[in-house]
JSON list of C-alpha atoms in Angstrom, two decimals:
[
{"chain": "Z", "resi": 8, "resn": "ASP", "atom": "CA", "xyz": [1.45, 15.58, 1.17]},
{"chain": "Z", "resi": 9, "resn": "ALA", "atom": "CA", "xyz": [2.57, 16.11, -2.40]},
{"chain": "Z", "resi": 10, "resn": "LYS", "atom": "CA", "xyz": [0.05, 14.83, -4.87]},
{"chain": "Z", "resi": 11, "resn": "THR", "atom": "CA", "xyz": [0.65, 12.69, -7.92]},
{"chain": "Z", "resi": 12, "resn": "THR", "atom": "CA", "xyz": [-1.23, 12.41, -11.19]},
{"chain": "Z", "resi": 13, "resn": "GLN", "atom": "CA", "xyz": [-1.29, 9.22, -13.22]},
{"chain": "Z", "resi": 14, "resn": "PRO", "atom": "CA", "xyz": [-3.29, 8.06, -16.23]},
{"chain": "Z", "resi": 15, "resn": "THR", "atom": "CA", "xyz": [-6.25, 5.95, -15.23]},
{"chain": "Z", "resi": 16, "resn": "SER", "atom": "CA", "xyz": [-5.34, 3.03, -17.46]},
{"chain": "Z", "resi": 17, "resn": "MET", "atom": "CA", "xyz": [-2.84, 1.88, -20.06]},
{"chain": "Z", "resi": 18, "resn": "ASP", "atom": "CA", "xyz": [-2.40, -1.05, -22.38]},
{"chain": "Z", "resi": 19, "resn": "CYS", "atom": "CA", "xyz": [0.88, -2.63, -23.38]},
{"chain": "Z", "resi": 20, "resn": "ALA", "atom": "CA", "xyz": [1.67, -5.59, -25.62]},
{"chain": "Z", "resi": 21, "resn": "GLU", "atom": "CA", "xyz": [3.36, -8.54, -24.03]},
{"chain": "Z", "resi": 22, "resn": "GLY", "atom": "CA", "xyz": [7.11, -8.44, -24.53]},
{"chain": "Z", "resi": 23, "resn": "ARG", "atom": "CA", "xyz": [7.22, -4.70, -25.10]},
{"chain": "Z", "resi": 24, "resn": "ALA", "atom": "CA", "xyz": [8.40, -2.07, -22.64]},
{"chain": "Z", "resi": 25, "resn": "ALA", "atom": "CA", "xyz": [5.68, -0.58, -20.48]},
{"chain": "Z", "resi": 26, "resn": "ASN", "atom": "CA", "xyz": [6.26, 3.09, -19.67]},
{"chain": "Z", "resi": 27, "resn": "LEU", "atom": "CA", "xyz": [4.09, 4.44, -16.89]},
{"chain": "Z", "resi": 28, "resn": "PRO", "atom": "CA", "xyz": [4.17, 8.20, -16.35]},
{"chain": "Z", "resi": 29, "resn": "CYS", "atom": "CA", "xyz": [3.59, 10.11, -13.15]},
{"chain": "Z", "resi": 30, "resn": "ASN", "atom": "CA", "xyz": [3.36, 13.85, -12.52]},
{"chain": "Z", "resi": 31, "resn": "HIS", "atom": "CA", "xyz": [4.38, 15.21, -9.13]},
{"chain": "Z", "resi": 32, "resn": "SER", "atom": "CA", "xyz": [4.82, 18.91, -9.84]},
{"chain": "Z", "resi": 33, "resn": "THR", "atom": "CA", "xyz": [4.62, 19.97, -6.17]},
{"chain": "Z", "resi": 34, "resn": "ILE", "atom": "CA", "xyz": [7.28, 17.58, -4.94]},
{"chain": "Z", "resi": 35, "resn": "SER", "atom": "CA", "xyz": [9.69, 19.09, -2.44]},
{"chain": "Z", "resi": 36, "resn": "GLY", "atom": "CA", "xyz": [13.45, 18.62, -2.40]},
{"chain": "Z", "resi": 37, "resn": "ASN", "atom": "CA", "xyz": [13.56, 15.93, 0.25]},
{"chain": "Z", "resi": 38, "resn": "GLU", "atom": "CA", "xyz": [10.65, 13.83, -0.97]},
{"chain": "Z", "resi": 39, "resn": "TYR", "atom": "CA", "xyz": [11.22, 10.48, -2.62]},
{"chain": "Z", "resi": 40, "resn": "VAL", "atom": "CA", "xyz": [9.31, 8.99, -5.53]},
{"chain": "Z", "resi": 41, "resn": "TYR", "atom": "CA", "xyz": [8.08, 5.47, -4.83]},
{"chain": "Z", "resi": 42, "resn": "TRP", "atom": "CA", "xyz": [6.34, 2.97, -7.05]},
{"chain": "Z", "resi": 43, "resn": "TYR", "atom": "CA", "xyz": [4.19, 0.08, -5.85]},
{"chain": "Z", "resi": 44, "resn": "ARG", "atom": "CA", "xyz": [1.93, -2.25, -7.71]},
{"chain": "Z", "resi": 45, "resn": "GLN", "atom": "CA", "xyz": [-1.08, -4.27, -6.69]},
{"chain": "Z", "resi": 46, "resn": "ILE", "atom": "CA", "xyz": [-2.06, -7.40, -8.50]},
{"chain": "Z", "resi": 47, "resn": "HIS", "atom": "CA", "xyz": [-5.73, -8.22, -8.20]},
{"chain": "Z", "resi": 48, "resn": "SER", "atom": "CA", "xyz": [-6.77, -9.35, -4.70]},
{"chain": "Z", "resi": 49, "resn": "GLN", "atom": "CA", "xyz": [-3.24, -9.13, -3.32]},
{"chain": "Z", "resi": 50, "resn": "GLY", "atom": "CA", "xyz": [-1.40, -6.66, -1.11]},
{"chain": "Z", "resi": 51, "resn": "PRO", "atom": "CA", "xyz": [0.75, -3.94, -2.69]},
{"chain": "Z", "resi": 52, "resn": "GLN", "atom": "CA", "xyz": [4.24, -4.87, -3.80]},
{"chain": "Z", "resi": 53, "resn": "TYR", "atom": "CA", "xyz": [7.18, -2.48, -3.66]},
{"chain": "Z", "resi": 54, "resn": "ILE", "atom": "CA", "xyz": [8.84, -1.93, -7.03]},
{"chain": "Z", "resi": 55, "resn": "ILE", "atom": "CA", "xyz": [11.41, 0.84, -6.85]},
{"chain": "Z", "resi": 56, "resn": "HIS", "atom": "CA", "xyz": [12.11, 4.28, -5.43]},
{"chain": "Z", "resi": 57, "resn": "GLY", "atom": "CA", "xyz": [14.38, 7.23, -6.11]},
{"chain": "Z", "resi": 58, "resn": "LEU", "atom": "CA", "xyz": [15.20, 10.76, -5.05]},
{"chain": "Z", "resi": 59, "resn": "LYS", "atom": "CA", "xyz": [16.72, 12.42, -8.10]},
{"chain": "Z", "resi": 60, "resn": "ASN", "atom": "CA", "xyz": [18.91, 9.95, -9.91]},
{"chain": "Z", "resi": 61, "resn": "ASN", "atom": "CA", "xyz": [17.58, 7.30, -12.24]},
{"chain": "Z", "resi": 62, "resn": "GLU", "atom": "CA", "xyz": [17.33, 3.90, -10.62]},
{"chain": "Z", "resi": 63, "resn": "THR", "atom": "CA", "xyz": [17.22, 0.35, -11.89]},
{"chain": "Z", "resi": 64, "resn": "ASN", "atom": "CA", "xyz": [16.61, -2.95, -10.19]},
{"chain": "Z", "resi": 65, "resn": "GLU", "atom": "CA", "xyz": [15.59, -6.43, -11.26]},
{"chain": "Z", "resi": 66, "resn": "MET", "atom": "CA", "xyz": [11.98, -5.40, -11.67]},
{"chain": "Z", "resi": 67, "resn": "ALA", "atom": "CA", "xyz": [12.05, -2.00, -13.32]},
{"chain": "Z", "resi": 68, "resn": "SER", "atom": "CA", "xyz": [13.76, 1.27, -14.07]},
{"chain": "Z", "resi": 69, "resn": "LEU", "atom": "CA", "xyz": [12.77, 4.65, -12.69]},
{"chain": "Z", "resi": 70, "resn": "ILE", "atom": "CA", "xyz": [13.48, 7.77, -14.70]},
{"chain": "Z", "resi": 71, "resn": "ILE", "atom": "CA", "xyz": [13.07, 11.07, -12.83]},
{"chain": "Z", "resi": 72, "resn": "THR", "atom": "CA", "xyz": [13.20, 14.32, -14.78]},
{"chain": "Z", "resi": 73, "resn": "GLU", "atom": "CA", "xyz": [15.84, 16.83, -13.87]},
{"chain": "Z", "resi": 74, "resn": "ASP", "atom": "CA", "xyz": [13.30, 19.22, -12.32]},
{"chain": "Z", "resi": 75, "resn": "ARG", "atom": "CA", "xyz": [11.81, 16.21, -10.45]},
{"chain": "Z", "resi": 76, "resn": "LYS", "atom": "CA", "xyz": [8.29, 17.19, -11.44]},
{"chain": "Z", "resi": 77, "resn": "SER", "atom": "CA", "xyz": [7.62, 13.95, -13.21]},
{"chain": "Z", "resi": 78, "resn": "SER", "atom": "CA", "xyz": [8.88, 10.41, -13.47]},
{"chain": "Z", "resi": 79, "resn": "THR", "atom": "CA", "xyz": [8.43, 7.29, -15.57]},
{"chain": "Z", "resi": 80, "resn": "LEU", "atom": "CA", "xyz": [8.41, 3.70, -14.43]},
{"chain": "Z", "resi": 81, "resn": "ILE", "atom": "CA", "xyz": [9.69, 1.35, -17.10]},
{"chain": "Z", "resi": 82, "resn": "LEU", "atom": "CA", "xyz": [8.99, -2.37, -17.15]},
{"chain": "Z", "resi": 83, "resn": "PRO", "atom": "CA", "xyz": [11.44, -3.43, -19.85]},
{"chain": "Z", "resi": 84, "resn": "HIS", "atom": "CA", "xyz": [9.77, -6.60, -21.10]},
{"chain": "Z", "resi": 85, "resn": "ALA", "atom": "CA", "xyz": [6.20, -6.74, -19.89]},
{"chain": "Z", "resi": 86, "resn": "THR", "atom": "CA", "xyz": [4.58, -10.11, -19.25]},
{"chain": "Z", "resi": 87, "resn": "LEU", "atom": "CA", "xyz": [0.98, -11.02, -18.53]},
{"chain": "Z", "resi": 88, "resn": "ARG", "atom": "CA", "xyz": [1.89, -11.23, -14.84]},
{"chain": "Z", "resi": 89, "resn": "ASP", "atom": "CA", "xyz": [2.64, -7.51, -14.86]},
{"chain": "Z", "resi": 90, "resn": "THR", "atom": "CA", "xyz": [-1.06, -6.75, -15.24]},
{"chain": "Z", "resi": 91, "resn": "ALA", "atom": "CA", "xyz": [-1.79, -4.75, -12.10]},
{"chain": "Z", "resi": 92, "resn": "VAL", "atom": "CA", "xyz": [-2.56, -1.31, -10.71]},
{"chain": "Z", "resi": 93, "resn": "TYR", "atom": "CA", "xyz": [0.61, 0.76, -10.41]},
{"chain": "Z", "resi": 94, "resn": "TYR", "atom": "CA", "xyz": [0.84, 3.46, -7.79]},
{"chain": "Z", "resi": 95, "resn": "CYS", "atom": "CA", "xyz": [3.24, 6.39, -7.89]},
{"chain": "Z", "resi": 96, "resn": "ILE", "atom": "CA", "xyz": [3.69, 7.86, -4.42]},
{"chain": "Z", "resi": 97, "resn": "VAL", "atom": "CA", "xyz": [5.72, 10.72, -3.01]},
{"chain": "Z", "resi": 98, "resn": "ARG", "atom": "CA", "xyz": [7.04, 10.28, 0.51]},
{"chain": "Z", "resi": 99, "resn": "LEU", "atom": "CA", "xyz": [9.07, 12.35, 2.92]},
{"chain": "Z", "resi": 100, "resn": "ARG", "atom": "CA", "xyz": [10.51, 9.27, 4.61]},
{"chain": "Z", "resi": 101, "resn": "MET", "atom": "CA", "xyz": [11.99, 11.39, 7.33]},
{"chain": "Z", "resi": 102, "resn": "ASN", "atom": "CA", "xyz": [10.03, 10.87, 10.48]},
{"chain": "Z", "resi": 103, "resn": "ARG", "atom": "CA", "xyz": [8.21, 8.36, 12.58]},
{"chain": "Z", "resi": 104, "resn": "ASP", "atom": "CA", "xyz": [4.85, 9.50, 11.29]},
{"chain": "Z", "resi": 105, "resn": "ASP", "atom": "CA", "xyz": [5.68, 8.78, 7.66]},
{"chain": "Z", "resi": 106, "resn": "LYS", "atom": "CA", "xyz": [2.80, 6.91, 6.06]},
{"chain": "Z", "resi": 107, "resn": "ILE", "atom": "CA", "xyz": [1.96, 5.84, 2.55]},
{"chain": "Z", "resi": 108, "resn": "ILE", "atom": "CA", "xyz": [-1.10, 7.46, 1.04]},
{"chain": "Z", "resi": 109, "resn": "PHE", "atom": "CA", "xyz": [-2.25, 5.79, -2.15]},
{"chain": "Z", "resi": 110, "resn": "GLY", "atom": "CA", "xyz": [-3.77, 7.67, -5.06]},
{"chain": "Z", "resi": 111, "resn": "LYS", "atom": "CA", "xyz": [-5.84, 6.07, -7.76]},
{"chain": "Z", "resi": 112, "resn": "GLY", "atom": "CA", "xyz": [-2.93, 4.60, -9.69]},
{"chain": "Z", "resi": 113, "resn": "THR", "atom": "CA", "xyz": [-2.71, 3.37, -13.28]},
{"chain": "Z", "resi": 114, "resn": "ARG", "atom": "CA", "xyz": [-4.41, 0.13, -14.25]},
{"chain": "Z", "resi": 115, "resn": "LEU", "atom": "CA", "xyz": [-1.96, -1.55, -16.63]},
{"chain": "Z", "resi": 116, "resn": "HIS", "atom": "CA", "xyz": [-3.28, -4.23, -18.95]},
{"chain": "Z", "resi": 117, "resn": "ILE", "atom": "CA", "xyz": [-0.70, -6.42, -20.66]},
{"chain": "Z", "resi": 118, "resn": "LEU", "atom": "CA", "xyz": [-2.16, -7.74, -23.88]},
{"chain": "Z", "resi": 119, "resn": "PRO", "atom": "CA", "xyz": [-1.16, -11.15, -25.25]},
{"chain": "J", "resi": 2, "resn": "GLY", "atom": "CA", "xyz": [13.06, -11.39, 4.46]},
{"chain": "J", "resi": 3, "resn": "ALA", "atom": "CA", "xyz": [10.48, -8.79, 5.50]},
{"chain": "J", "resi": 4, "resn": "VAL", "atom": "CA", "xyz": [7.40, -10.96, 5.26]},
{"chain": "J", "resi": 5, "resn": "VAL", "atom": "CA", "xyz": [4.04, -9.86, 6.58]},
{"chain": "J", "resi": 6, "resn": "SER", "atom": "CA", "xyz": [1.19, -12.32, 6.95]},
{"chain": "J", "resi": 7, "resn": "GLN", "atom": "CA", "xyz": [-2.50, -11.86, 7.60]},
{"chain": "J", "resi": 8, "resn": "HIS", "atom": "CA", "xyz": [-5.03, -14.25, 9.02]},
{"chain": "J", "resi": 9, "resn": "PRO", "atom": "CA", "xyz": [-7.58, -15.15, 7.92]},
{"chain": "J", "resi": 10, "resn": "SER", "atom": "CA", "xyz": [-7.27, -14.56, 4.19]},
{"chain": "J", "resi": 11, "resn": "ARG", "atom": "CA", "xyz": [-11.05, -14.68, 3.81]},
{"chain": "J", "resi": 12, "resn": "VAL", "atom": "CA", "xyz": [-13.86, -14.45, 6.32]},
{"chain": "J", "resi": 13, "resn": "ILE", "atom": "CA", "xyz": [-17.61, -14.46, 5.98]},
{"chain": "J", "resi": 14, "resn": "CYS", "atom": "CA", "xyz": [-19.71, -13.43, 8.94]},
{"chain": "J", "resi": 15, "resn": "LYS", "atom": "CA", "xyz": [-23.25, -12.51, 9.83]},
{"chain": "J", "resi": 16, "resn": "SER", "atom": "CA", "xyz": [-24.32, -8.95, 10.37]},
{"chain": "J", "resi": 17, "resn": "GLY", "atom": "CA", "xyz": [-23.89, -7.86, 13.97]},
{"chain": "J", "resi": 18, "resn": "THR", "atom": "CA", "xyz": [-20.98, -10.12, 14.79]},
{"chain": "J", "resi": 19, "resn": "SER", "atom": "CA", "xyz": [-17.38, -9.06, 15.41]},
{"chain": "J", "resi": 20, "resn": "VAL", "atom": "CA", "xyz": [-14.44, -10.19, 13.33]},
{"chain": "J", "resi": 21, "resn": "LYS", "atom": "CA", "xyz": [-10.77, -10.14, 14.25]},
{"chain": "J", "resi": 22, "resn": "ILE", "atom": "CA", "xyz": [-8.02, -9.92, 11.64]},
{"chain": "J", "resi": 23, "resn": "GLU", "atom": "CA", "xyz": [-4.41, -10.59, 12.56]},
{"chain": "J", "resi": 24, "resn": "CYS", "atom": "CA", "xyz": [-1.33, -9.04, 11.00]},
{"chain": "J", "resi": 25, "resn": "ARG", "atom": "CA", "xyz": [2.06, -10.53, 11.78]},
{"chain": "J", "resi": 26, "resn": "SER", "atom": "CA", "xyz": [5.59, -9.57, 10.83]},
{"chain": "J", "resi": 27, "resn": "LEU", "atom": "CA", "xyz": [7.33, -12.92, 10.44]},
{"chain": "J", "resi": 28, "resn": "ASP", "atom": "CA", "xyz": [11.00, -12.05, 10.33]},
{"chain": "J", "resi": 29, "resn": "PHE", "atom": "CA", "xyz": [11.36, -8.54, 11.72]},
{"chain": "J", "resi": 30, "resn": "GLN", "atom": "CA", "xyz": [10.09, -6.45, 14.57]},
{"chain": "J", "resi": 31, "resn": "ALA", "atom": "CA", "xyz": [7.41, -4.05, 13.45]},
{"chain": "J", "resi": 32, "resn": "THR", "atom": "CA", "xyz": [7.41, -0.93, 15.57]},
{"chain": "J", "resi": 33, "resn": "THR", "atom": "CA", "xyz": [4.68, 0.56, 13.40]},
{"chain": "J", "resi": 34, "resn": "MET", "atom": "CA", "xyz": [1.80, -1.11, 11.64]},
{"chain": "J", "resi": 35, "resn": "PHE", "atom": "CA", "xyz": [-0.75, 0.38, 9.31]},
{"chain": "J", "resi": 36, "resn": "TRP", "atom": "CA", "xyz": [-4.24, -0.76, 8.40]},
{"chain": "J", "resi": 37, "resn": "TYR", "atom": "CA", "xyz": [-5.85, -0.05, 5.05]},
{"chain": "J", "resi": 38, "resn": "ARG", "atom": "CA", "xyz": [-9.26, -0.75, 3.59]},
{"chain": "J", "resi": 39, "resn": "GLN", "atom": "CA", "xyz": [-10.00, -1.18, -0.09]},
{"chain": "J", "resi": 40, "resn": "PHE", "atom": "CA", "xyz": [-13.41, -1.30, -1.73]},
{"chain": "J", "resi": 41, "resn": "PRO", "atom": "CA", "xyz": [-13.82, -2.88, -5.19]},
{"chain": "J", "resi": 42, "resn": "LYS", "atom": "CA", "xyz": [-12.27, -0.88, -8.01]},
{"chain": "J", "resi": 43, "resn": "GLN", "atom": "CA", "xyz": [-10.98, 1.71, -5.55]},
{"chain": "J", "resi": 44, "resn": "SER", "atom": "CA", "xyz": [-7.60, 2.56, -4.10]},
{"chain": "J", "resi": 45, "resn": "LEU", "atom": "CA", "xyz": [-6.32, 1.65, -0.67]},
{"chain": "J", "resi": 46, "resn": "MET", "atom": "CA", "xyz": [-7.53, 3.97, 2.07]},
{"chain": "J", "resi": 47, "resn": "LEU", "atom": "CA", "xyz": [-5.44, 4.32, 5.19]},
{"chain": "J", "resi": 48, "resn": "MET", "atom": "CA", "xyz": [-7.53, 3.65, 8.28]},
{"chain": "J", "resi": 49, "resn": "ALA", "atom": "CA", "xyz": [-5.08, 3.90, 11.14]},
{"chain": "J", "resi": 50, "resn": "THR", "atom": "CA", "xyz": [-1.48, 3.79, 12.27]},
{"chain": "J", "resi": 51, "resn": "SER", "atom": "CA", "xyz": [-0.43, 1.88, 15.34]},
{"chain": "J", "resi": 52, "resn": "ASN", "atom": "CA", "xyz": [2.84, 2.00, 17.20]},
{"chain": "J", "resi": 53, "resn": "GLU", "atom": "CA", "xyz": [3.72, -0.91, 19.46]},
{"chain": "J", "resi": 54, "resn": "GLY", "atom": "CA", "xyz": [2.54, -0.37, 22.99]},
{"chain": "J", "resi": 55, "resn": "SER", "atom": "CA", "xyz": [0.52, 2.76, 22.31]},
{"chain": "J", "resi": 56, "resn": "LYS", "atom": "CA", "xyz": [-2.94, 3.64, 21.09]},
{"chain": "J", "resi": 57, "resn": "ALA", "atom": "CA", "xyz": [-3.63, 3.69, 17.40]},
{"chain": "J", "resi": 58, "resn": "THR", "atom": "CA", "xyz": [-4.01, 6.95, 15.50]},
{"chain": "J", "resi": 59, "resn": "TYR", "atom": "CA", "xyz": [-7.07, 6.87, 13.28]},
{"chain": "J", "resi": 60, "resn": "GLU", "atom": "CA", "xyz": [-7.51, 8.78, 10.03]},
{"chain": "J", "resi": 61, "resn": "GLN", "atom": "CA", "xyz": [-10.31, 11.27, 9.77]},
{"chain": "J", "resi": 62, "resn": "GLY", "atom": "CA", "xyz": [-13.68, 9.63, 9.28]},
{"chain": "J", "resi": 63, "resn": "VAL", "atom": "CA", "xyz": [-12.66, 6.22, 10.64]},
{"chain": "J", "resi": 64, "resn": "GLU", "atom": "CA", "xyz": [-14.65, 5.18, 13.71]},
{"chain": "J", "resi": 65, "resn": "LYS", "atom": "CA", "xyz": [-12.23, 4.02, 16.37]},
{"chain": "J", "resi": 66, "resn": "ASP", "atom": "CA", "xyz": [-14.97, 2.33, 18.39]},
{"chain": "J", "resi": 67, "resn": "LYS", "atom": "CA", "xyz": [-15.94, 0.26, 15.39]},
{"chain": "J", "resi": 68, "resn": "PHE", "atom": "CA", "xyz": [-12.44, -0.65, 14.19]},
{"chain": "J", "resi": 69, "resn": "LEU", "atom": "CA", "xyz": [-10.47, -1.66, 17.26]},
{"chain": "J", "resi": 70, "resn": "ILE", "atom": "CA", "xyz": [-6.73, -1.91, 16.74]},
{"chain": "J", "resi": 71, "resn": "ASN", "atom": "CA", "xyz": [-4.35, -3.58, 19.14]},
{"chain": "J", "resi": 72, "resn": "HIS", "atom": "CA", "xyz": [-0.59, -3.63, 18.67]},
{"chain": "J", "resi": 73, "resn": "ALA", "atom": "CA", "xyz": [0.49, -5.41, 21.80]},
{"chain": "J", "resi": 74, "resn": "SER", "atom": "CA", "xyz": [3.72, -6.90, 20.53]},
{"chain": "J", "resi": 75, "resn": "LEU", "atom": "CA", "xyz": [6.42, -6.12, 18.00]},
{"chain": "J", "resi": 76, "resn": "THR", "atom": "CA", "xyz": [5.19, -8.83, 15.65]},
{"chain": "J", "resi": 77, "resn": "LEU", "atom": "CA", "xyz": [1.42, -8.73, 15.95]},
{"chain": "J", "resi": 78, "resn": "SER", "atom": "CA", "xyz": [-1.33, -6.22, 15.36]},
{"chain": "J", "resi": 79, "resn": "THR", "atom": "CA", "xyz": [-5.02, -7.02, 15.29]},
{"chain": "J", "resi": 80, "resn": "LEU", "atom": "CA", "xyz": [-7.96, -5.22, 13.74]},
{"chain": "J", "resi": 81, "resn": "THR", "atom": "CA", "xyz": [-11.37, -6.06, 15.16]},
{"chain": "J", "resi": 82, "resn": "VAL", "atom": "CA", "xyz": [-14.42, -5.00, 13.18]},
{"chain": "J", "resi": 83, "resn": "THR", "atom": "CA", "xyz": [-17.13, -4.74, 15.82]},
{"chain": "J", "resi": 84, "resn": "SER", "atom": "CA", "xyz": [-20.81, -5.25, 15.05]},
{"chain": "J", "resi": 85, "resn": "ALA", "atom": "CA", "xyz": [-20.04, -5.73, 11.39]},
{"chain": "J", "resi": 86, "resn": "HIS", "atom": "CA", "xyz": [-22.56, -4.69, 8.77]},
{"chain": "J", "resi": 87, "resn": "PRO", "atom": "CA", "xyz": [-22.68, -5.41, 5.04]},
{"chain": "J", "resi": 88, "resn": "GLU", "atom": "CA", "xyz": [-21.15, -2.01, 4.27]},
{"chain": "J", "resi": 89, "resn": "ASP", "atom": "CA", "xyz": [-18.03, -3.12, 6.17]},
{"chain": "J", "resi": 90, "resn": "SER", "atom": "CA", "xyz": [-17.45, -5.79, 3.53]},
{"chain": "J", "resi": 91, "resn": "SER", "atom": "CA", "xyz": [-14.09, -4.90, 2.06]},
{"chain": "J", "resi": 92, "resn": "PHE", "atom": "CA", "xyz": [-10.48, -5.96, 1.51]},
{"chain": "J", "resi": 93, "resn": "TYR", "atom": "CA", "xyz": [-8.42, -5.15, 4.59]},
{"chain": "J", "resi": 94, "resn": "ILE", "atom": "CA", "xyz": [-4.65, -4.86, 4.20]},
{"chain": "J", "resi": 95, "resn": "CYS", "atom": "CA", "xyz": [-2.00, -4.29, 6.82]},
{"chain": "J", "resi": 96, "resn": "SER", "atom": "CA", "xyz": [1.56, -3.13, 6.43]},
{"chain": "J", "resi": 97, "resn": "ALA", "atom": "CA", "xyz": [4.45, -3.12, 8.85]},
{"chain": "J", "resi": 98, "resn": "ARG", "atom": "CA", "xyz": [7.55, -1.03, 9.30]},
{"chain": "J", "resi": 99, "resn": "GLY", "atom": "CA", "xyz": [10.61, -1.98, 11.33]},
{"chain": "J", "resi": 100, "resn": "GLY", "atom": "CA", "xyz": [12.29, 0.30, 13.77]},
{"chain": "J", "resi": 101, "resn": "ARG", "atom": "CA", "xyz": [15.39, 1.09, 11.74]},
{"chain": "J", "resi": 102, "resn": "GLY", "atom": "CA", "xyz": [14.09, 1.53, 8.25]},
{"chain": "J", "resi": 103, "resn": "TRP", "atom": "CA", "xyz": [11.50, 3.50, 6.41]},
{"chain": "J", "resi": 104, "resn": "GLU", "atom": "CA", "xyz": [10.22, 0.70, 4.25]},
{"chain": "J", "resi": 105, "resn": "GLN", "atom": "CA", "xyz": [6.77, -0.69, 4.72]},
{"chain": "J", "resi": 106, "resn": "PHE", "atom": "CA", "xyz": [5.99, -4.27, 3.89]},
{"chain": "J", "resi": 107, "resn": "PHE", "atom": "CA", "xyz": [2.45, -5.22, 3.01]},
{"chain": "J", "resi": 108, "resn": "GLY", "atom": "CA", "xyz": [0.43, -8.23, 3.96]},
{"chain": "J", "resi": 109, "resn": "PRO", "atom": "CA", "xyz": [-1.59, -10.23, 1.42]},
{"chain": "J", "resi": 110, "resn": "GLY", "atom": "CA", "xyz": [-4.92, -8.84, 2.59]},
{"chain": "J", "resi": 111, "resn": "THR", "atom": "CA", "xyz": [-8.08, -10.21, 4.19]},
{"chain": "J", "resi": 112, "resn": "ARG", "atom": "CA", "xyz": [-11.35, -10.23, 2.35]},
{"chain": "J", "resi": 113, "resn": "LEU", "atom": "CA", "xyz": [-14.28, -9.66, 4.70]},
{"chain": "J", "resi": 114, "resn": "THR", "atom": "CA", "xyz": [-17.81, -10.39, 3.58]},
{"chain": "J", "resi": 115, "resn": "VAL", "atom": "CA", "xyz": [-20.64, -9.49, 5.93]},
{"chain": "J", "resi": 116, "resn": "LEU", "atom": "CA", "xyz": [-23.97, -11.11, 5.13]}
]
């Protein structure tokens, strides 16, 4: 599995954009970048995914560099409810044995 | 759509007893279900993968005789922690994947406390 590297923790002021970086320098051409988050004592929640183009949905935007070795998850207007651990994951998503392996993630604190 | 539930949400048991945790896909058929364990301040660790109607595949280091997984139907998988000990106290999370898609949907988790 390709590995990802994320900062251990980050702070962001409420109302500002939260930019969470992720390095995945060994990603292969057919691997997707996925982001999940886990609010305390809850199951993980899917946020967004992409292959090589930037993506946006109602929750966030995903910016993937042209060489695909890194990406940034952007929460445009962070609220206190966005305080969570954010996981960047690389997945093949091509066969029946595909499984999600979580790294340590980034603990995001939204400050009032 | 794509809701996964777990029952119970919390369970406290005495050391030496067995505990069963249920994972249900409420509005889709889950051909594959996954079980994770999470200790405080740590990430989720994949324990096993189960495909409906077949034996579960356990990750390295996970005792299959201690963590019994049954995936007898397309909407239900169960994890039984046998002869639980305090070190088994953890947050157990399941996820489910339908037959046609790659997406996994996670349950809300079950917090097990073994006294």
